Amino acid sequence: MSHYRLEIEGMGCSHCIRAVENALSELGADINNVQLGSADISFEGSESELKAALEDAGYELKSVAVL
């Protein structure tokens, strides 16, 4: 499993953090940390899967960095 830091646009409150956690969990990502504007995760899928899941939740994936 690879480890990533996601930069996410559109997060502004604790509800946003929970929504992002739920969207990533539904994909099967292991969530290490989510805070406003970013998430550290472990995931075996593709960047396009992450992008689609976050867009469905109302957020925009700005960048993905391998940790």
CSV table of N, CA and C in Angstrom, one decimal:
chain,number,residue,atom,x,y,z
A,1,MET,N,0.8,-1.2,0.0
A,1,MET,CA,0.0,0.0,0.0
A,1,MET,C,0.9,1.2,0.0
A,2,SER,N,0.6,2.2,-0.8
A,2,SER,CA,1.4,3.4,-0.9
A,2,SER,C,0.8,4.5,0.0
A,3,HIS,N,1.7,5.4,0.4
A,3,HIS,CA,1.3,6.5,1.3
A,3,HIS,C,1.3,7.8,0.6
A,4,TYR,N,0.2,8.6,0.8
A,4,TYR,CA,0.0,9.8,0.0
A,4,TYR,C,-0.4,11.0,0.9
A,5,ARG,N,0.0,12.2,0.5
A,5,ARG,CA,-0.6,13.4,1.1
A,5,ARG,C,-1.4,14.1,0.0
A,6,LEU,N,-2.7,14.3,0.3
A,6,LEU,CA,-3.6,14.9,-0.6
A,6,LEU,C,-3.9,16.3,-0.2
A,7,GLU,N,-3.8,17.2,-1.2
A,7,GLU,CA,-4.2,18.6,-1.0
A,7,GLU,C,-5.6,18.7,-1.5
A,8,ILE,N,-6.5,19.2,-0.7
A,8,ILE,CA,-8.0,19.2,-1.0
A,8,ILE,C,-8.5,20.6,-0.9
A,9,GLU,N,-9.2,21.0,-1.9
A,9,GLU,CA,-9.8,22.4,-1.8
A,9,GLU,C,-11.3,22.3,-1.5
A,10,GLY,N,-11.8,23.2,-0.7
A,10,GLY,CA,-13.2,23.3,-0.4
A,10,GLY,C,-13.6,22.9,1.0
A,11,MET,N,-12.6,22.5,1.8
A,11,MET,CA,-12.8,22.1,3.1
A,11,MET,C,-12.8,23.4,4.0
A,12,GLY,N,-13.8,23.5,4.9
A,12,GLY,CA,-13.8,24.7,5.8
A,12,GLY,C,-14.3,24.5,7.2
A,13,CYS,N,-14.7,23.2,7.5
A,13,CYS,CA,-15.2,23.0,8.9
A,13,CYS,C,-15.0,21.5,9.2
A,14,SER,N,-15.4,21.2,10.5
A,14,SER,CA,-15.3,19.8,10.9
A,14,SER,C,-16.2,18.9,10.1
A,15,HIS,N,-17.3,19.4,9.7
A,15,HIS,CA,-18.2,18.5,8.8
A,15,HIS,C,-17.4,18.1,7.6
A,16,CYS,N,-16.7,19.0,7.0
A,16,CYS,CA,-15.9,18.7,5.8
A,16,CYS,C,-14.9,17.6,6.1
A,17,ILE,N,-14.2,17.7,7.2
A,17,ILE,CA,-13.3,16.7,7.6
A,17,ILE,C,-14.0,15.3,7.6
A,18,ARG,N,-15.1,15.2,8.2
A,18,ARG,CA,-15.9,13.9,8.3
A,18,ARG,C,-16.3,13.5,6.9
A,19,ALA,N,-16.7,14.4,6.1
A,19,ALA,CA,-17.2,14.0,4.7
A,19,ALA,C,-16.0,13.5,3.9
A,20,VAL,N,-14.8,14.1,4.0
A,20,VAL,CA,-13.7,13.6,3.3
A,20,VAL,C,-13.2,12.2,3.9
A,21,GLU,N,-13.2,12.1,5.2
A,21,GLU,CA,-12.9,10.8,5.8
A,21,GLU,C,-13.9,9.7,5.3
A,22,ASN,N,-15.1,10.0,5.2
A,22,ASN,CA,-16.1,9.0,4.8
A,22,ASN,C,-15.9,8.7,3.3
A,23,ALA,N,-15.7,9.7,2.5
A,23,ALA,CA,-15.4,9.4,1.0
A,23,ALA,C,-14.2,8.6,0.8
A,24,LEU,N,-13.1,8.9,1.5
A,24,LEU,CA,-11.9,8.1,1.4
A,24,LEU,C,-12.0,6.7,1.9
A,25,SER,N,-12.7,6.6,3.0
A,25,SER,CA,-12.9,5.2,3.7
A,25,SER,C,-13.7,4.3,2.7
A,26,GLU,N,-14.8,4.9,2.1
A,26,GLU,CA,-15.6,4.1,1.2
A,26,GLU,C,-14.8,3.6,0.0
A,27,LEU,N,-13.7,4.2,-0.3
A,27,LEU,CA,-12.8,3.8,-1.4
A,27,LEU,C,-11.8,2.7,-0.9
A,28,GLY,N,-11.8,2.5,0.4
A,28,GLY,CA,-10.8,1.5,0.9
A,28,GLY,C,-9.5,2.1,1.4
A,29,ALA,N,-9.4,3.4,1.4
A,29,ALA,CA,-8.2,4.0,1.9
A,29,ALA,C,-8.1,3.9,3.4
A,30,ASP,N,-6.8,3.7,3.9
A,30,ASP,CA,-6.6,3.8,5.3
A,30,ASP,C,-6.2,5.2,5.6
A,31,ILE,N,-6.9,5.9,6.5
A,31,ILE,CA,-6.8,7.3,6.8
A,31,ILE,C,-5.8,7.4,8.0
A,32,ASN,N,-4.7,8.1,7.7
A,32,ASN,CA,-3.8,8.4,8.8
A,32,ASN,C,-4.1,9.7,9.5
A,33,ASN,N,-4.5,10.8,8.7
A,33,ASN,CA,-4.8,12.1,9.3
A,33,ASN,C,-5.6,12.9,8.2
A,34,VAL,N,-6.6,13.5,8.7
A,34,VAL,CA,-7.3,14.5,7.8
A,34,VAL,C,-7.5,15.8,8.6
A,35,GLN,N,-7.1,16.9,8.0
A,35,GLN,CA,-7.3,18.2,8.5
A,35,GLN,C,-7.8,19.1,7.4
A,36,LEU,N,-8.2,20.3,7.8
A,36,LEU,CA,-8.7,21.2,6.8
A,36,LEU,C,-7.6,21.4,5.7
A,37,GLY,N,-8.0,21.0,4.5
A,37,GLY,CA,-7.1,21.2,3.3
A,37,GLY,C,-6.2,20.1,2.9
A,38,SER,N,-6.1,19.0,3.8
A,38,SER,CA,-5.2,18.0,3.4
A,38,SER,C,-5.6,16.7,4.1
A,39,ALA,N,-5.1,15.6,3.6
A,39,ALA,CA,-5.3,14.3,4.1
A,39,ALA,C,-4.1,13.4,3.9
A,40,ASP,N,-3.6,12.7,4.9
A,40,ASP,CA,-2.6,11.7,4.7
A,40,ASP,C,-3.2,10.3,4.7
A,41,ILE,N,-3.0,9.5,3.7
A,41,ILE,CA,-3.7,8.2,3.6
A,41,ILE,C,-2.7,7.2,3.0
A,42,SER,N,-3.2,5.9,3.2
A,42,SER,CA,-2.5,4.8,2.5
A,42,SER,C,-3.6,4.2,1.6
A,43,PHE,N,-3.2,3.9,0.3
A,43,PHE,CA,-4.2,3.6,-0.7
A,43,PHE,C,-3.5,2.8,-1.8
A,44,GLU,N,-4.3,1.9,-2.4
A,44,GLU,CA,-3.8,1.0,-3.4
A,44,GLU,C,-4.4,1.4,-4.8
A,45,GLY,N,-5.3,2.3,-4.8
A,45,GLY,CA,-6.0,2.6,-6.1
A,45,GLY,C,-5.3,3.7,-6.9
A,46,SER,N,-6.0,4.3,-7.8
A,46,SER,CA,-5.5,5.4,-8.7
A,46,SER,C,-5.8,6.8,-8.2
A,47,GLU,N,-5.1,7.7,-8.7
A,47,GLU,CA,-5.4,9.1,-8.4
A,47,GLU,C,-6.8,9.5,-9.0
A,48,SER,N,-7.2,9.0,-10.1
A,48,SER,CA,-8.5,9.3,-10.7
A,48,SER,C,-9.6,8.8,-9.8
A,49,GLU,N,-9.4,7.7,-9.1
A,49,GLU,CA,-10.4,7.2,-8.1
A,49,GLU,C,-10.5,8.1,-6.9
A,50,LEU,N,-9.4,8.6,-6.4
A,50,LEU,CA,-9.4,9.6,-5.3
A,50,LEU,C,-10.1,10.9,-5.8
A,51,LYS,N,-9.8,11.3,-6.9
A,51,LYS,CA,-10.4,12.6,-7.5
A,51,LYS,C,-11.9,12.5,-7.6
A,52,ALA,N,-12.3,11.3,-8.2
A,52,ALA,CA,-13.8,11.1,-8.3
A,52,ALA,C,-14.5,11.0,-7.0
A,53,ALA,N,-13.9,10.3,-6.0
A,53,ALA,CA,-14.6,10.2,-4.7
A,53,ALA,C,-14.7,11.5,-4.0
A,54,LEU,N,-13.6,12.3,-4.1
A,54,LEU,CA,-13.7,13.7,-3.5
A,54,LEU,C,-14.6,14.6,-4.2
A,55,GLU,N,-14.7,14.5,-5.5
A,55,GLU,CA,-15.6,15.4,-6.3
A,55,GLU,C,-17.0,15.0,-5.9
A,56,ASP,N,-17.3,13.7,-5.8
A,56,ASP,CA,-18.7,13.3,-5.4
A,56,ASP,C,-19.1,13.8,-4.1
A,57,ALA,N,-18.1,14.0,-3.2
A,57,ALA,CA,-18.4,14.5,-1.9
A,57,ALA,C,-18.4,16.0,-1.8
A,58,GLY,N,-18.1,16.7,-3.0
A,58,GLY,CA,-18.1,18.1,-3.1
A,58,GLY,C,-16.8,18.9,-2.9
A,59,TYR,N,-15.7,18.2,-3.0
A,59,TYR,CA,-14.4,18.7,-2.8
A,59,TYR,C,-13.5,18.5,-4.1
A,60,GLU,N,-12.4,19.3,-4.2
A,60,GLU,CA,-11.5,19.2,-5.3
A,60,GLU,C,-10.2,18.7,-4.9
A,61,LEU,N,-9.7,17.7,-5.5
A,61,LEU,CA,-8.3,17.2,-5.3
A,61,LEU,C,-7.4,18.1,-6.1
A,62,LYS,N,-6.5,18.8,-5.3
A,62,LYS,CA,-5.6,19.8,-6.0
A,62,LYS,C,-4.2,19.1,-6.3
A,63,SER,N,-3.7,18.2,-5.4
A,63,SER,CA,-2.5,17.6,-5.7
A,63,SER,C,-2.4,16.3,-4.8
A,64,VAL,N,-1.5,15.4,-5.3
A,64,VAL,CA,-1.2,14.2,-4.6
A,64,VAL,C,0.3,14.1,-4.5
A,65,ALA,N,0.9,13.9,-3.3
A,65,ALA,CA,2.3,13.7,-3.1
A,65,ALA,C,2.5,12.3,-2.5
A,66,VAL,N,3.5,11.6,-3.0
A,66,VAL,CA,3.9,10.3,-2.4
A,66,VAL,C,4.7,10.6,-1.1
A,67,LEU,N,4.4,10.0,0.0
A,67,LEU,CA,5.1,10.1,1.2
A,67,LEU,C,6.1,9.0,1.4
